[in-house]
Short mmCIF file of C-alpha atoms (C1' of nucleotides) in Angstrom, two decimals:
data_model
loop_
_atom_site.label_atom_id
_atom_site.label_comp_id
_atom_site.label_asym_id
_atom_site.label_seq_id
_atom_site.Cartn_x
_atom_site.Cartn_y
_atom_site.Cartn_z
CA MET G 1 82.12 -93.40 81.29
CA HIS G 2 78.50 -93.22 80.21
CA VAL G 3 78.95 -94.98 76.88
CA ASP G 4 80.49 -98.02 78.51
CA SER G 5 77.69 -98.38 80.99
CA LEU G 6 75.24 -98.08 78.13
CA LYS G 7 76.92 -101.05 76.46
CA LYS G 8 76.74 -103.00 79.67
CA GLU G 9 73.14 -102.10 80.38
CA LEU G 10 72.03 -102.98 76.86
CA LYS G 11 73.73 -106.34 77.00
CA GLU G 12 72.12 -107.15 80.33
CA ARG G 13 68.68 -106.48 78.93
CA LYS G 14 69.38 -108.20 75.63
CA TYR G 15 69.24 -105.08 73.56
CA ARG G 16 71.95 -104.40 70.99
CA MET G 17 74.58 -101.72 70.98
CA THR G 18 74.38 -99.65 67.81
CA PRO G 19 76.20 -96.54 66.59
CA GLN G 20 72.93 -94.63 66.64
CA ARG G 21 72.33 -95.37 70.31
CA GLU G 22 75.86 -94.32 71.17
CA GLN G 23 75.52 -91.10 69.19
CA VAL G 24 72.23 -90.10 70.78
CA LEU G 25 73.60 -90.61 74.27
CA LYS G 26 76.72 -88.63 73.33
CA VAL G 27 74.61 -85.66 72.32
CA PHE G 28 73.44 -85.30 75.90
CA ILE G 29 76.97 -85.67 77.24
CA GLU G 30 78.47 -83.18 74.79
CA THR G 31 75.79 -80.58 75.35
CA ASN G 32 76.12 -80.87 79.12
CA SER G 33 72.66 -82.32 79.17
CA GLU G 34 70.72 -79.28 78.15
CA HIS G 35 67.00 -79.89 78.11
CA LEU G 36 66.82 -81.21 74.59
CA GLY G 37 63.77 -82.33 72.67
CA ALA G 38 63.91 -85.18 70.16
CA GLU G 39 63.85 -82.76 67.26
CA GLU G 40 66.82 -80.89 68.69
CA VAL G 41 68.80 -84.05 69.17
CA TYR G 42 68.08 -84.90 65.55
CA ARG G 43 69.20 -81.48 64.31
CA TYR G 44 72.33 -81.58 66.43
CA LEU G 45 73.32 -84.88 64.86
CA LEU G 46 72.52 -83.58 61.37
CA SER G 47 74.74 -80.57 61.96
CA LYS G 48 77.59 -82.91 62.79
CA ARG G 49 76.91 -84.95 59.66
CA ILE G 50 75.90 -87.96 61.70
CA ASN G 51 73.09 -89.78 59.96
CA VAL G 52 70.33 -90.95 62.24
CA SER G 53 66.68 -90.85 61.32
CA LYS G 54 64.20 -88.93 63.37
CA ALA G 55 62.22 -92.07 64.16
CA THR G 56 65.35 -93.62 65.61
CA VAL G 57 65.98 -90.58 67.76
CA TYR G 58 62.47 -90.88 69.18
CA ARG G 59 62.88 -94.60 69.75
CA THR G 60 66.30 -94.13 71.29
CA VAL G 61 65.46 -91.41 73.79
CA ASP G 62 62.57 -93.57 74.94
CA LEU G 63 64.91 -96.49 75.39
CA LEU G 64 67.44 -94.35 77.25
CA VAL G 65 64.70 -93.28 79.62
CA GLU G 66 63.73 -96.90 80.16
CA LEU G 67 67.35 -97.78 80.87
CA GLY G 68 67.67 -94.92 83.31
CA PHE G 69 70.14 -92.77 81.36
CA LEU G 70 67.72 -89.97 80.61
CA ARG G 71 64.90 -88.30 82.46
CA LYS G 72 61.81 -87.15 80.58
CA LEU G 73 60.69 -83.60 81.24
CA GLN G 74 57.81 -81.36 80.26
CA PHE G 75 57.75 -77.61 80.46
CA ASP G 76 54.33 -76.74 79.15
CA GLU G 77 55.28 -76.17 75.52
CA GLY G 78 53.92 -79.28 73.87
CA VAL G 79 57.33 -80.93 73.55
CA TYR G 80 59.00 -83.59 75.62
CA ARG G 81 62.50 -82.73 76.71
CA TYR G 82 65.19 -84.98 78.10
CA GLU G 83 68.17 -84.56 80.39
CA LEU G 84 70.95 -86.83 81.62
CA VAL G 85 70.15 -88.57 84.85
CA ASP G 86 72.77 -87.69 87.39
CA LYS G 87 71.84 -89.37 90.60
CA ASP G 88 74.08 -87.33 92.87
CA ASN G 89 72.89 -84.08 91.47
CA ARG G 90 69.13 -83.93 91.41
CA HIS G 91 67.71 -80.52 90.78
CA SER G 92 64.57 -78.51 90.32
CA HIS G 93 63.73 -76.06 87.60
CA PHE G 94 62.80 -72.43 87.39
CA ILE G 95 60.91 -71.49 84.24
CA CYS G 96 60.70 -67.84 83.28
CA ASN G 97 57.21 -66.82 82.23
CA SER G 98 58.65 -63.97 80.22
CA CYS G 99 61.58 -65.32 78.20
CA GLY G 100 60.85 -69.02 78.64
CA LYS G 101 64.36 -69.81 79.80
CA ILE G 102 64.69 -72.86 82.02
CA TYR G 103 67.13 -72.62 84.90
CA GLU G 104 68.44 -75.58 86.83
CA LEU G 105 68.43 -75.05 90.56
CA LYS G 106 71.26 -77.02 92.11
CA ASP G 107 71.62 -75.25 95.42
CA ALA G 108 72.71 -77.08 98.52
CA LEU G 109 69.32 -76.32 100.04
CA SER G 110 67.48 -78.45 97.55
CA PRO G 111 63.70 -78.62 97.55
CA GLU G 112 64.13 -82.36 97.67
CA ALA G 113 65.85 -82.04 101.01
CA VAL G 114 63.29 -79.60 102.30
CA LEU G 115 60.43 -81.82 101.22
CA LYS G 116 61.86 -84.92 102.83
CA ASP G 117 59.52 -84.83 105.79
CA TYR G 118 56.49 -84.41 103.61
CA THR G 119 57.56 -87.31 101.43
CA GLU G 120 57.89 -89.36 104.61
CA LEU G 121 54.33 -88.46 105.58
CA LEU G 122 53.08 -89.66 102.21
CA ARG G 123 54.83 -92.98 102.76
CA THR G 124 52.99 -93.52 106.02
CA GLN G 125 49.79 -93.12 103.99
CA GLY G 126 50.80 -95.84 101.59
CA PHE G 127 52.21 -93.72 98.79
CA ASP G 128 55.55 -95.10 97.71
CA VAL G 129 57.29 -91.98 96.43
CA LYS G 130 59.95 -92.73 93.85
CA GLU G 131 60.39 -89.37 92.24
CA LEU G 132 59.88 -85.75 92.98
CA ASP G 133 59.43 -83.03 90.41
CA VAL G 134 59.49 -79.42 91.55
CA LYS G 135 59.02 -76.52 89.17
CA PHE G 136 59.02 -72.85 89.99
CA ARG G 137 57.56 -70.38 87.55
CA GLY G 138 57.89 -66.66 87.57
CA ILE G 139 60.16 -63.92 86.28
CA CYS G 140 63.90 -64.53 86.08
CA PRO G 141 66.50 -61.94 87.17
CA LYS G 142 67.30 -60.91 83.59
CA CYS G 143 63.71 -60.22 82.66
CA SER G 144 63.09 -58.38 85.92
CA LYS G 145 65.95 -56.00 85.04
CA LYS G 146 64.75 -55.48 81.49
CA GLY G 147 61.25 -54.76 82.71
CA ARG G 148 62.51 -52.00 84.98
CA LYS G 149 64.36 -50.18 82.19
CA GLU G 150 61.84 -50.53 79.42
CA LYS G 151 58.60 -49.86 81.20
CA MET X 1 29.17 -68.30 92.13
CA HIS X 2 31.71 -68.99 89.45
CA VAL X 3 29.46 -68.32 86.48
CA ASP X 4 28.67 -64.83 87.70
CA SER X 5 32.29 -63.91 88.15
CA LEU X 6 32.94 -65.25 84.67
CA LYS X 7 30.36 -62.82 83.30
CA LYS X 8 31.93 -60.00 85.21
CA GLU X 9 35.46 -60.87 84.20
CA LEU X 10 34.51 -61.21 80.53
CA LYS X 11 32.78 -57.84 80.53
CA GLU X 12 35.78 -56.17 82.11
CA ARG X 13 38.09 -57.45 79.43
CA LYS X 14 35.65 -56.80 76.63
CA TYR X 15 35.02 -60.40 75.82
CA ARG X 16 31.48 -61.64 75.36
CA MET X 17 29.48 -64.00 77.49
CA THR X 18 28.21 -66.94 75.47
CA PRO X 19 26.37 -70.15 76.32
CA GLN X 20 29.42 -72.18 75.26
CA ARG X 21 31.69 -70.40 77.70
CA GLU X 22 29.25 -70.90 80.50
CA GLN X 23 28.87 -74.59 79.68
CA VAL X 24 32.58 -75.27 79.56
CA LEU X 25 33.16 -73.62 82.91
CA LYS X 26 30.23 -75.57 84.37
CA VAL X 27 31.82 -78.85 83.35
CA PHE X 28 34.69 -78.16 85.72
CA ILE X 29 32.34 -77.16 88.51
CA GLU X 30 30.06 -80.17 88.04
CA THR X 31 32.91 -82.67 87.88
CA ASN X 32 34.52 -81.21 90.99
CA SER X 33 37.36 -80.04 88.84
CA GLU X 34 38.76 -83.36 87.89
CA HIS X 35 41.88 -83.04 85.78
CA LEU X 36 40.10 -82.89 82.46
CA GLY X 37 41.61 -82.61 79.01
CA ALA X 38 39.89 -80.66 76.24
CA GLU X 39 38.72 -83.86 74.59
CA GLU X 40 37.13 -85.02 77.83
CA VAL X 41 35.33 -81.73 78.31
CA TYR X 42 34.02 -82.09 74.78
CA ARG X 43 32.81 -85.66 75.38
CA TYR X 44 31.20 -84.68 78.67
CA LEU X 45 29.18 -81.99 76.93
CA LEU X 46 28.24 -84.35 74.11
CA SER X 47 26.98 -86.88 76.64
CA LYS X 48 24.70 -84.21 78.06
CA ARG X 49 23.46 -83.33 74.58
CA ILE X 50 25.04 -79.89 74.80
CA ASN X 51 26.36 -78.91 71.41
CA VAL X 52 29.75 -77.25 71.48
CA SER X 53 32.41 -77.87 68.89
CA LYS X 54 35.81 -79.24 69.82
CA ALA X 55 37.56 -76.13 68.51
CA THR X 56 35.45 -74.01 70.82
CA VAL X 57 36.33 -76.17 73.78
CA TYR X 58 40.02 -75.68 73.01
CA ARG X 59 39.59 -71.94 72.57
CA THR X 60 37.50 -71.68 75.72
CA VAL X 61 39.77 -73.55 78.10
CA ASP X 62 42.61 -71.35 76.87
CA LEU X 63 40.53 -68.29 77.57
CA LEU X 64 39.54 -69.57 81.00
CA VAL X 65 43.21 -70.04 81.82
CA GLU X 66 43.94 -66.50 80.69
CA LEU X 67 41.11 -65.20 82.86
CA GLY X 68 42.39 -67.13 85.84
CA PHE X 69 39.52 -69.60 86.18
CA LEU X 70 41.48 -72.67 85.16
CA ARG X 71 45.02 -73.89 85.69
CA LYS X 72 46.81 -75.76 82.91
CA LEU X 73 48.48 -79.01 83.93
CA GLN X 74 50.68 -81.60 82.31
CA PHE X 75 51.18 -85.12 83.53
CA ASP X 76 53.52 -86.59 80.99
CA GLU X 77 50.93 -88.18 78.74
CA GLY X 78 50.91 -85.85 75.77
CA VAL X 79 47.69 -84.11 76.81
CA TYR X 80 47.06 -80.84 78.55
CA ARG X 81 44.71 -81.09 81.48
CA TYR X 82 42.88 -78.34 83.32
CA GLU X 83 41.56 -77.83 86.82
CA LEU X 84 39.58 -75.13 88.56
CA VAL X 85 41.75 -72.54 90.23
CA ASP X 86 40.92 -72.40 93.88
CA LYS X 87 43.22 -69.92 95.45
CA ASP X 88 42.65 -70.98 99.04
CA ASN X 89 43.29 -74.58 98.28
CA ARG X 90 46.46 -75.06 96.29
CA HIS X 91 47.66 -78.61 96.08
CA SER X 92 50.29 -80.90 94.72
CA HIS X 93 49.83 -84.12 92.81
CA PHE X 94 50.82 -87.72 93.20
CA ILE X 95 50.92 -89.68 89.96
CA CYS X 96 50.93 -93.45 90.14
CA ASN X 97 53.48 -95.02 87.83
CA SER X 98 51.48 -98.20 87.75
CA CYS X 99 47.81 -97.28 87.18
CA GLY X 100 48.34 -93.67 86.10
CA LYS X 101 45.87 -92.30 88.59
CA ILE X 102 46.45 -88.73 89.68
CA TYR X 103 45.82 -87.92 93.33
CA GLU X 104 45.42 -84.44 94.70
CA LEU X 105 47.37 -83.84 97.87
CA LYS X 106 45.54 -81.31 99.99
CA ASP X 107 47.00 -82.03 103.38
CA ALA X 108 47.44 -79.26 105.89
CA LEU X 109 51.19 -79.79 105.69
CA SER X 110 51.35 -78.63 102.10
CA PRO X 111 54.58 -78.79 100.13
CA GLU X 112 54.00 -75.16 99.33
CA ALA X 113 54.25 -74.29 102.97
CA VAL X 114 57.29 -76.47 103.47
CA LEU X 115 59.01 -74.92 100.49
CA LYS X 116 58.35 -71.36 101.59
CA ASP X 117 61.87 -70.79 102.87
CA TYR X 118 63.41 -72.06 99.69
CA THR X 119 61.17 -69.85 97.60
CA GLU X 120 62.32 -66.94 99.75
CA LEU X 121 65.94 -67.81 99.02
CA LEU X 122 65.22 -67.75 95.30
CA ARG X 123 63.73 -64.30 95.65
CA THR X 124 66.92 -62.99 97.21
CA GLN X 125 68.68 -64.22 94.08
CA GLY X 126 66.39 -62.24 91.83
CA PHE X 127 63.93 -64.96 90.90
CA ASP X 128 60.42 -63.68 91.30
CA VAL X 129 58.51 -66.87 92.05
CA LYS X 130 54.85 -66.68 91.07
CA GLU X 131 53.93 -70.33 90.93
CA LEU X 132 55.04 -73.61 92.34
CA ASP X 133 54.36 -76.97 90.84
CA VAL X 134 55.18 -80.08 92.86
CA LYS X 135 54.62 -83.57 91.55
CA PHE X 136 55.34 -86.83 93.28
CA ARG X 137 55.56 -90.02 91.29
CA GLY X 138 55.60 -93.55 92.55
CA ILE X 139 53.24 -96.35 93.44
CA CYS X 140 49.88 -95.55 94.97
CA PRO X 141 48.39 -97.49 97.92
CA LYS X 142 45.98 -99.46 95.73
CA CYS X 143 48.66 -100.67 93.34
CA SER X 144 50.97 -101.53 96.21
CA LYS X 145 48.28 -103.82 97.63
CA LYS X 146 47.55 -105.43 94.28
CA GLY X 147 51.23 -106.04 93.68
CA ARG X 148 51.50 -107.92 96.93
CA LYS X 149 48.69 -110.31 96.09
CA GLU X 150 49.40 -110.96 92.45
CA LYS X 151 53.15 -111.29 92.34
"C1'" DG J 1 71.80 -117.20 60.74
"C1'" DT J 2 68.50 -114.91 63.25
"C1'" DA J 3 66.44 -111.61 65.89
"C1'" DT J 4 66.88 -106.89 66.64
"C1'" DC J 5 67.37 -102.47 64.75
"C1'" DT J 6 67.02 -98.61 61.34
"C1'" DG J 7 65.10 -95.69 57.84
"C1'" DC J 8 61.43 -94.28 55.31
"C1'" DA J 9 56.92 -92.89 54.65
"C1'" DA J 10 52.44 -93.12 56.21
"C1'" DA J 11 49.46 -92.94 60.30
"C1'" DT J 12 48.03 -91.13 64.56
"C1'" DT J 13 47.09 -87.79 68.25
"C1'" DA J 14 46.51 -83.39 70.16
"C1'" DT J 15 45.92 -78.93 69.06
"C1'" DT J 16 45.49 -74.69 66.08
"C1'" DT J 17 43.81 -71.91 62.34
"C1'" DG J 18 41.10 -69.71 58.34
"C1'" DC J 19 36.96 -68.64 56.82
"C1'" DC J 20 32.33 -67.42 56.89
"C1'" DG J 21 27.92 -67.32 58.77
"C1'" DT J 22 25.87 -66.31 63.58
"C1'" DA J 23 25.08 -64.20 67.96
"C1'" DT J 24 26.17 -60.74 71.59
"C1'" DT J 25 26.40 -56.16 73.00
"C1'" DA T 1 25.14 -52.26 63.25
"C1'" DA T 2 29.60 -53.56 64.52
"C1'" DT T 3 32.53 -56.75 66.30
"C1'" DA T 4 33.46 -60.86 68.62
"C1'" DC T 5 32.38 -65.66 68.50
"C1'" DG T 6 31.44 -70.52 67.00
"C1'" DG T 7 31.40 -74.34 63.79
"C1'" DC T 8 33.49 -76.79 60.34
"C1'" DA T 9 37.09 -78.70 57.91
"C1'" DA T 10 41.69 -78.28 56.76
"C1'" DA T 11 46.40 -77.40 58.63
"C1'" DT T 12 50.03 -78.05 61.81
"C1'" DA T 13 53.14 -80.15 65.24
"C1'" DA T 14 54.91 -83.84 67.76
"C1'" DT T 15 55.23 -88.43 68.04
"C1'" DT T 16 54.34 -93.34 66.70
"C1'" DT T 17 54.05 -97.27 63.68
"C1'" DG T 18 54.40 -100.84 59.77
"C1'" DC T 19 57.32 -102.78 56.96
"C1'" DA T 20 61.35 -104.22 54.35
"C1'" DG T 21 66.03 -104.23 54.21
"C1'" DA T 22 70.41 -103.80 57.11
"C1'" DT T 23 73.20 -105.00 61.06
"C1'" DA T 24 74.77 -106.77 65.68
"C1'" DC T 25 75.59 -110.77 68.00
#
DNA sequence: GTATCTGCAAATTATTTGCCGTATT
DNA sequence: AATACGGCAAATAATTTGCAGATAC
């Protein structure tokens, strides 16, 4: 599983495997890769009595991004968030302007698929597209319902 | 032009028109709405010997977002950037992983148009989509050329 | 054994806030 | 005149860094 490939990847790049690195990666696996910020990872570990300093968490998530285990995200709140990279399951996000909840959109009809032609066009213009980031913003179903009752 | 509608909009919402607000908005008009951060707006004004404090710049760009004159952007650098809202000319961005340059993609075949069907699908599921944010990342034409020569 | 890694505390960066005098309406 | 606004400096929030001791290899 993930932890083994971390060991392998670290060795290949002449980094060292440490308990802290394993623990940080495990947080993302155990939480089903919620969109966690560094602070949250730190608190999660604290709550499980696992001692890792905040600086190490910051350094480790950065490293995990570099190694391709995590993806760095931003949702307009002044915090970086991270999620597990899952190559077969790319997804977009829907961010509710009312409650702030972030939904993952994993539908078969992925925006990535829909945008394929446009990405191709960019390539013909010399843009080598490696990544695509699509975010929808608006009001989520829950907030729409609430709004109807309350107002 | 823009400055007049700012006056109008401020009056409607019972805010006041001030020289600082006019100057900040003008920066975005004069620079063709580059993707400026608050600090850059501040420096631009300084360079033109226009005295506005940094705090005011921060407060003003926030206000201009609220009033719908600016759009708040994030490009994964730890800084908020802003651009003029131009309703008839929405665009996506291409961010070069090598030089960091941000390109605006204004092609006729806009991702927004391509994604329309998918947005519609979301609506049927109760997601009221108000905004769409599409970012491409990769290597830009210039860096691709450089890479070929140097490496 | 040695180079990498961690923890701590201090530094840095971007942004926000409180307060008080100033300007707009 | 009343209230909103701006400037300043201090506060806050998130993240980064320097360094000395600890640990993986």
